[in-house]
């Protein structure tokens, strides 16, 4: 109970700085593309181009058929969009402390919000693509459904998962710079091991459990069930319990590690 209370108070304390986080997240989005001609538009152009590439390669090149009677592009978008958010959040949050070393050295600044600022920064872009996803479904003739509200649940689940991971990685990157390269490599493997551009039913039944151990599977599949399969998240009791257990462990480890290493950040930076 002590560990649970510690985590709860730590998170509650951080979310108490929501205005600061929001303002710094907006500033972060603008600063990323400062000086470029397209500015913030680059944040939307890059993922859009990647989606178009995969769509051209798999649907036009390999002649991919509709998946479960749904147009391939819709099925693909439901997997790519949550992955972009997860991938961008993890990478940017991992480097959040190093990039803001000048803030770390200020005694009064709450350093623990830095990873969350990066996550919220990525969330702005993700929210735009969720709107686009609704529009594309509408263009294809699929009306909004009550099941779509589950996107909020899976979005919250993603944020808590990334937050736990980011407190671990951002703490370690300060002392071990190679962690950043390892994270990028793990994410590359994770993309291909998660059923984002390939259908999960091609995996033999006896091996499916191993793919489900990947927490991002829960999120990607959840987006598709919210938009395509129309299944409520509580129907997957085992997966839900496993995901939140994994997320809670990440949060607990991340908070304890962050608290332990925080006093040494300024010395190393």
mmCIF file of N, CA and C in Angstrom, residues 50-120:
data_model
loop_
_atom_site.group_PDB
_atom_site.id
_atom_site.type_symbol
_atom_site.label_atom_id
_atom_site.label_comp_id
_atom_site.label_asym_id
_atom_site.label_seq_id
_atom_site.Cartn_x
_atom_site.Cartn_y
_atom_site.Cartn_z
ATOM 1 N N UNK A 50 4.712 8.679 -44.272
ATOM 2 C CA UNK A 50 5.002 7.278 -43.945
ATOM 3 C C UNK A 50 3.772 6.407 -44.156
ATOM 4 N N UNK A 51 2.611 6.900 -43.758
ATOM 5 C CA UNK A 51 1.378 6.142 -43.958
ATOM 6 C C UNK A 51 1.130 5.930 -45.447
ATOM 7 N N UNK A 52 1.347 6.974 -46.253
ATOM 8 C CA UNK A 52 1.148 6.871 -47.698
ATOM 9 C C UNK A 52 2.098 5.855 -48.310
ATOM 10 N N UNK A 53 3.339 5.826 -47.815
ATOM 11 C CA UNK A 53 4.325 4.864 -48.334
ATOM 12 C C UNK A 53 3.868 3.438 -48.080
ATOM 13 N N UNK A 54 3.459 3.159 -46.828
ATOM 14 C CA UNK A 54 3.003 1.806 -46.506
ATOM 15 C C UNK A 54 1.741 1.450 -47.288
ATOM 16 N N UNK A 55 0.861 2.424 -47.459
ATOM 17 C CA UNK A 55 -0.371 2.170 -48.204
ATOM 18 C C UNK A 55 -0.059 1.831 -49.659
ATOM 19 N N UNK A 56 0.845 2.598 -50.286
ATOM 20 C CA UNK A 56 1.218 2.353 -51.675
ATOM 21 C C UNK A 56 1.904 1.002 -51.819
ATOM 22 N N UNK A 57 2.825 0.694 -50.903
ATOM 23 C CA UNK A 57 3.580 -0.561 -50.989
ATOM 24 C C UNK A 57 2.672 -1.770 -50.811
ATOM 25 N N UNK A 58 1.833 -1.746 -49.777
ATOM 26 C CA UNK A 58 1.055 -2.937 -49.452
ATOM 27 C C UNK A 58 -0.247 -3.039 -50.237
ATOM 28 N N UNK A 59 -0.939 -1.917 -50.466
ATOM 29 C CA UNK A 59 -2.220 -2.024 -51.169
ATOM 30 C C UNK A 59 -2.041 -1.975 -52.677
ATOM 31 N N UNK A 60 -1.219 -1.073 -53.164
ATOM 32 C CA UNK A 60 -1.034 -0.958 -54.611
ATOM 33 C C UNK A 60 0.053 -1.892 -55.123
ATOM 34 N N UNK A 61 1.129 -2.050 -54.305
ATOM 35 C CA UNK A 61 2.230 -2.905 -54.735
ATOM 36 C C UNK A 61 1.939 -4.381 -54.545
ATOM 37 N N UNK A 62 1.635 -4.773 -53.295
ATOM 38 C CA UNK A 62 1.372 -6.174 -52.984
ATOM 39 C C UNK A 62 -0.096 -6.562 -53.129
ATOM 40 N N UNK A 63 -0.916 -5.588 -53.536
ATOM 41 C CA UNK A 63 -2.344 -5.841 -53.749
ATOM 42 C C UNK A 63 -3.004 -6.427 -52.497
ATOM 43 N N UNK A 64 -2.746 -5.809 -51.354
ATOM 44 C CA UNK A 64 -3.320 -6.297 -50.103
ATOM 45 C C UNK A 64 -4.843 -6.209 -50.162
ATOM 46 N N UNK A 65 -5.482 -7.287 -49.733
ATOM 47 C CA UNK A 65 -6.941 -7.351 -49.744
ATOM 48 C C UNK A 65 -7.485 -6.683 -48.486
ATOM 49 N N UNK A 66 -8.769 -6.344 -48.490
ATOM 50 C CA UNK A 66 -9.390 -5.807 -47.276
ATOM 51 C C UNK A 66 -9.183 -6.759 -46.109
ATOM 52 N N UNK A 67 -8.996 -6.212 -44.920
ATOM 53 C CA UNK A 67 -8.778 -7.029 -43.733
ATOM 54 C C UNK A 67 -10.093 -7.107 -42.975
ATOM 55 N N UNK A 68 -10.599 -8.331 -42.789
ATOM 56 C CA UNK A 68 -11.885 -8.530 -42.101
ATOM 57 C C UNK A 68 -12.984 -7.676 -42.726
ATOM 58 N N UNK A 69 -12.965 -7.639 -44.054
ATOM 59 C CA UNK A 69 -13.974 -6.907 -44.836
ATOM 60 C C UNK A 69 -13.916 -5.394 -44.656
ATOM 61 N N UNK A 70 -12.800 -4.893 -44.162
ATOM 62 C CA UNK A 70 -12.613 -3.450 -44.035
ATOM 63 C C UNK A 70 -11.516 -3.014 -44.999
ATOM 64 N N UNK A 71 -11.674 -1.825 -45.609
ATOM 65 C CA UNK A 71 -10.626 -1.322 -46.513
ATOM 66 C C UNK A 71 -9.273 -1.328 -45.814
ATOM 67 N N UNK A 72 -8.258 -1.739 -46.524
ATOM 68 C CA UNK A 72 -6.927 -1.880 -45.926
ATOM 69 C C UNK A 72 -6.424 -0.574 -45.329
ATOM 70 N N UNK A 73 -6.699 0.545 -45.988
ATOM 71 C CA UNK A 73 -6.187 1.833 -45.511
ATOM 72 C C UNK A 73 -6.768 2.173 -44.134
ATOM 73 N N UNK A 74 -8.048 1.839 -43.905
ATOM 74 C CA UNK A 74 -8.665 2.101 -42.604
ATOM 75 C C UNK A 74 -8.048 1.218 -41.523
ATOM 76 N N UNK A 75 -7.872 -0.030 -41.861
ATOM 77 C CA UNK A 75 -7.255 -0.983 -40.934
ATOM 78 C C UNK A 75 -5.825 -0.553 -40.605
ATOM 79 N N UNK A 76 -5.101 -0.098 -41.625
ATOM 80 C CA UNK A 76 -3.721 0.338 -41.438
ATOM 81 C C UNK A 76 -3.648 1.576 -40.547
ATOM 82 N N UNK A 77 -4.501 2.549 -40.801
ATOM 83 C CA UNK A 77 -4.494 3.793 -40.023
ATOM 84 C C UNK A 77 -4.753 3.538 -38.540
ATOM 85 N N UNK A 78 -5.654 2.605 -38.238
ATOM 86 C CA UNK A 78 -5.979 2.307 -36.844
ATOM 87 C C UNK A 78 -4.789 1.706 -36.092
ATOM 88 N N UNK A 79 -3.840 1.162 -36.830
ATOM 89 C CA UNK A 79 -2.641 0.633 -36.192
ATOM 90 C C UNK A 79 -1.487 1.626 -36.193
ATOM 91 N N UNK A 80 -1.352 2.380 -37.273
ATOM 92 C CA UNK A 80 -0.232 3.304 -37.412
ATOM 93 C C UNK A 80 -0.353 4.512 -36.485
ATOM 94 N N UNK A 81 -1.549 5.062 -36.364
ATOM 95 C CA UNK A 81 -1.735 6.297 -35.600
ATOM 96 C C UNK A 81 -1.378 6.125 -34.117
ATOM 97 N N UNK A 82 -1.871 5.086 -33.431
ATOM 98 C CA UNK A 82 -1.428 4.910 -32.037
ATOM 99 C C UNK A 82 0.054 4.592 -31.926
ATOM 100 N N UNK A 83 0.610 3.889 -32.924
ATOM 101 C CA UNK A 83 2.040 3.590 -32.875
ATOM 102 C C UNK A 83 2.870 4.863 -32.989
ATOM 103 N N UNK A 84 2.498 5.767 -33.865
ATOM 104 C CA UNK A 84 3.218 7.033 -33.999
ATOM 105 C C UNK A 84 3.268 7.767 -32.655
ATOM 106 N N UNK A 85 2.136 7.812 -31.973
ATOM 107 C CA UNK A 85 2.078 8.497 -30.689
ATOM 108 C C UNK A 85 2.992 7.825 -29.672
ATOM 109 N N UNK A 86 2.910 6.512 -29.591
ATOM 110 C CA UNK A 86 3.750 5.766 -28.648
ATOM 111 C C UNK A 86 5.224 5.946 -28.970
ATOM 112 N N UNK A 87 5.587 5.757 -30.228
ATOM 113 C CA UNK A 87 6.982 5.843 -30.660
ATOM 114 C C UNK A 87 7.574 7.235 -30.413
ATOM 115 N N UNK A 88 6.878 8.277 -30.857
ATOM 116 C CA UNK A 88 7.373 9.643 -30.703
ATOM 117 C C UNK A 88 7.477 10.033 -29.231
ATOM 118 N N UNK A 89 6.490 9.630 -28.433
ATOM 119 C CA UNK A 89 6.491 9.971 -27.012
ATOM 120 C C UNK A 89 7.658 9.319 -26.284
ATOM 121 N N UNK A 90 7.887 8.045 -26.558
ATOM 122 C CA UNK A 90 8.964 7.313 -25.879
ATOM 123 C C UNK A 90 10.323 7.909 -26.221
ATOM 124 N N UNK A 91 10.552 8.175 -27.495
ATOM 125 C CA UNK A 91 11.854 8.702 -27.927
ATOM 126 C C UNK A 91 12.097 10.105 -27.377
ATOM 127 N N UNK A 92 11.117 10.984 -27.520
ATOM 128 C CA UNK A 92 11.304 12.367 -27.075
ATOM 129 C C UNK A 92 11.373 12.470 -25.557
ATOM 130 N N UNK A 93 10.564 11.688 -24.851
ATOM 131 C CA UNK A 93 10.562 11.735 -23.385
ATOM 132 C C UNK A 93 11.867 11.193 -22.806
ATOM 133 N N UNK A 94 12.458 10.224 -23.490
ATOM 134 C CA UNK A 94 13.716 9.649 -23.000
ATOM 135 C C UNK A 94 14.832 10.688 -22.962
ATOM 136 N N UNK A 95 14.781 11.638 -23.882
ATOM 137 C CA UNK A 95 15.833 12.664 -23.955
ATOM 138 C C UNK A 95 15.421 13.992 -23.310
ATOM 139 N N UNK A 96 14.279 13.980 -22.632
ATOM 140 C CA UNK A 96 13.730 15.229 -22.101
ATOM 141 C C UNK A 96 14.625 15.896 -21.054
ATOM 142 N N UNK A 97 15.274 15.122 -20.223
ATOM 143 C CA UNK A 97 16.109 15.704 -19.168
ATOM 144 C C UNK A 97 17.397 16.270 -19.751
ATOM 145 N N UNK A 98 18.003 15.539 -20.670
ATOM 146 C CA UNK A 98 19.240 16.006 -21.300
ATOM 147 C C UNK A 98 18.987 17.283 -22.094
ATOM 148 N N UNK A 99 17.883 17.318 -22.827
ATOM 149 C CA UNK A 99 17.570 18.490 -23.658
ATOM 150 C C UNK A 99 17.259 19.731 -22.819
ATOM 151 N N UNK A 100 16.832 19.534 -21.599
ATOM 152 C CA UNK A 100 16.467 20.659 -20.731
ATOM 153 C C UNK A 100 17.364 20.724 -19.505
ATOM 154 N N UNK A 101 18.649 20.516 -19.725
ATOM 155 C CA UNK A 101 19.599 20.498 -18.613
ATOM 156 C C UNK A 101 19.614 21.811 -17.834
ATOM 157 N N UNK A 102 19.320 22.914 -18.524
ATOM 158 C CA UNK A 102 19.324 24.209 -17.842
ATOM 159 C C UNK A 102 18.198 24.307 -16.815
ATOM 160 N N UNK A 103 17.093 23.572 -17.053
ATOM 161 C CA UNK A 103 15.993 23.557 -16.099
ATOM 162 C C UNK A 103 16.283 22.608 -14.938
ATOM 163 N N UNK A 104 17.023 21.546 -15.238
ATOM 164 C CA UNK A 104 17.360 20.564 -14.211
ATOM 165 C C UNK A 104 18.183 21.200 -13.103
ATOM 166 N N UNK A 105 19.021 22.145 -13.478
ATOM 167 C CA UNK A 105 19.923 22.782 -12.510
ATOM 168 C C UNK A 105 19.230 23.841 -11.663
ATOM 169 N N UNK A 106 17.954 24.118 -11.990
ATOM 170 C CA UNK A 106 17.197 25.060 -11.167
ATOM 171 C C UNK A 106 16.523 24.305 -10.026
ATOM 172 N N UNK A 107 16.834 24.661 -8.820
ATOM 173 C CA UNK A 107 16.350 23.933 -7.649
ATOM 174 C C UNK A 107 14.826 23.935 -7.563
ATOM 175 N N UNK A 108 14.198 25.029 -7.966
ATOM 176 C CA UNK A 108 12.749 25.167 -7.792
ATOM 177 C C UNK A 108 11.938 24.485 -8.898
ATOM 178 N N UNK A 109 12.584 24.028 -9.957
ATOM 179 C CA UNK A 109 11.836 23.441 -11.075
ATOM 180 C C UNK A 109 11.560 21.960 -10.820
ATOM 181 N N UNK A 110 10.334 21.540 -11.097
ATOM 182 C CA UNK A 110 9.933 20.146 -10.919
ATOM 183 C C UNK A 110 10.375 19.344 -12.150
ATOM 184 N N UNK A 111 11.529 18.728 -12.048
ATOM 185 C CA UNK A 111 12.142 18.019 -13.177
ATOM 186 C C UNK A 111 11.279 16.842 -13.642
ATOM 187 N N UNK A 112 10.517 16.266 -12.755
ATOM 188 C CA UNK A 112 9.731 15.077 -13.087
ATOM 189 C C UNK A 112 8.668 15.347 -14.147
ATOM 190 N N UNK A 113 8.351 16.620 -14.409
ATOM 191 C CA UNK A 113 7.328 16.928 -15.423
ATOM 192 C C UNK A 113 7.911 16.945 -16.833
ATOM 193 N N UNK A 114 9.224 16.947 -16.959
ATOM 194 C CA UNK A 114 9.839 17.055 -18.286
ATOM 195 C C UNK A 114 9.420 15.934 -19.243
ATOM 196 N N UNK A 115 9.443 14.652 -18.817
ATOM 197 C CA UNK A 115 8.956 13.612 -19.737
ATOM 198 C C UNK A 115 7.491 13.803 -20.112
ATOM 199 N N UNK A 116 6.680 14.249 -19.140
ATOM 200 C CA UNK A 116 5.255 14.450 -19.415
ATOM 201 C C UNK A 116 5.031 15.583 -20.412
ATOM 202 N N UNK A 117 5.873 16.588 -20.369
ATOM 203 C CA UNK A 117 5.779 17.697 -21.332
ATOM 204 C C UNK A 117 5.965 17.172 -22.756
ATOM 205 N N UNK A 118 6.938 16.281 -22.932
ATOM 206 C CA UNK A 118 7.178 15.690 -24.244
ATOM 207 C C UNK A 118 5.990 14.830 -24.694
ATOM 208 N N UNK A 119 5.395 14.116 -23.743
ATOM 209 C CA UNK A 119 4.248 13.269 -24.067
ATOM 210 C C UNK A 119 3.058 14.129 -24.509
ATOM 211 N N UNK A 120 2.795 15.207 -23.777
ATOM 212 C CA UNK A 120 1.695 16.108 -24.131
ATOM 213 C C UNK A 120 1.977 16.771 -25.473
#
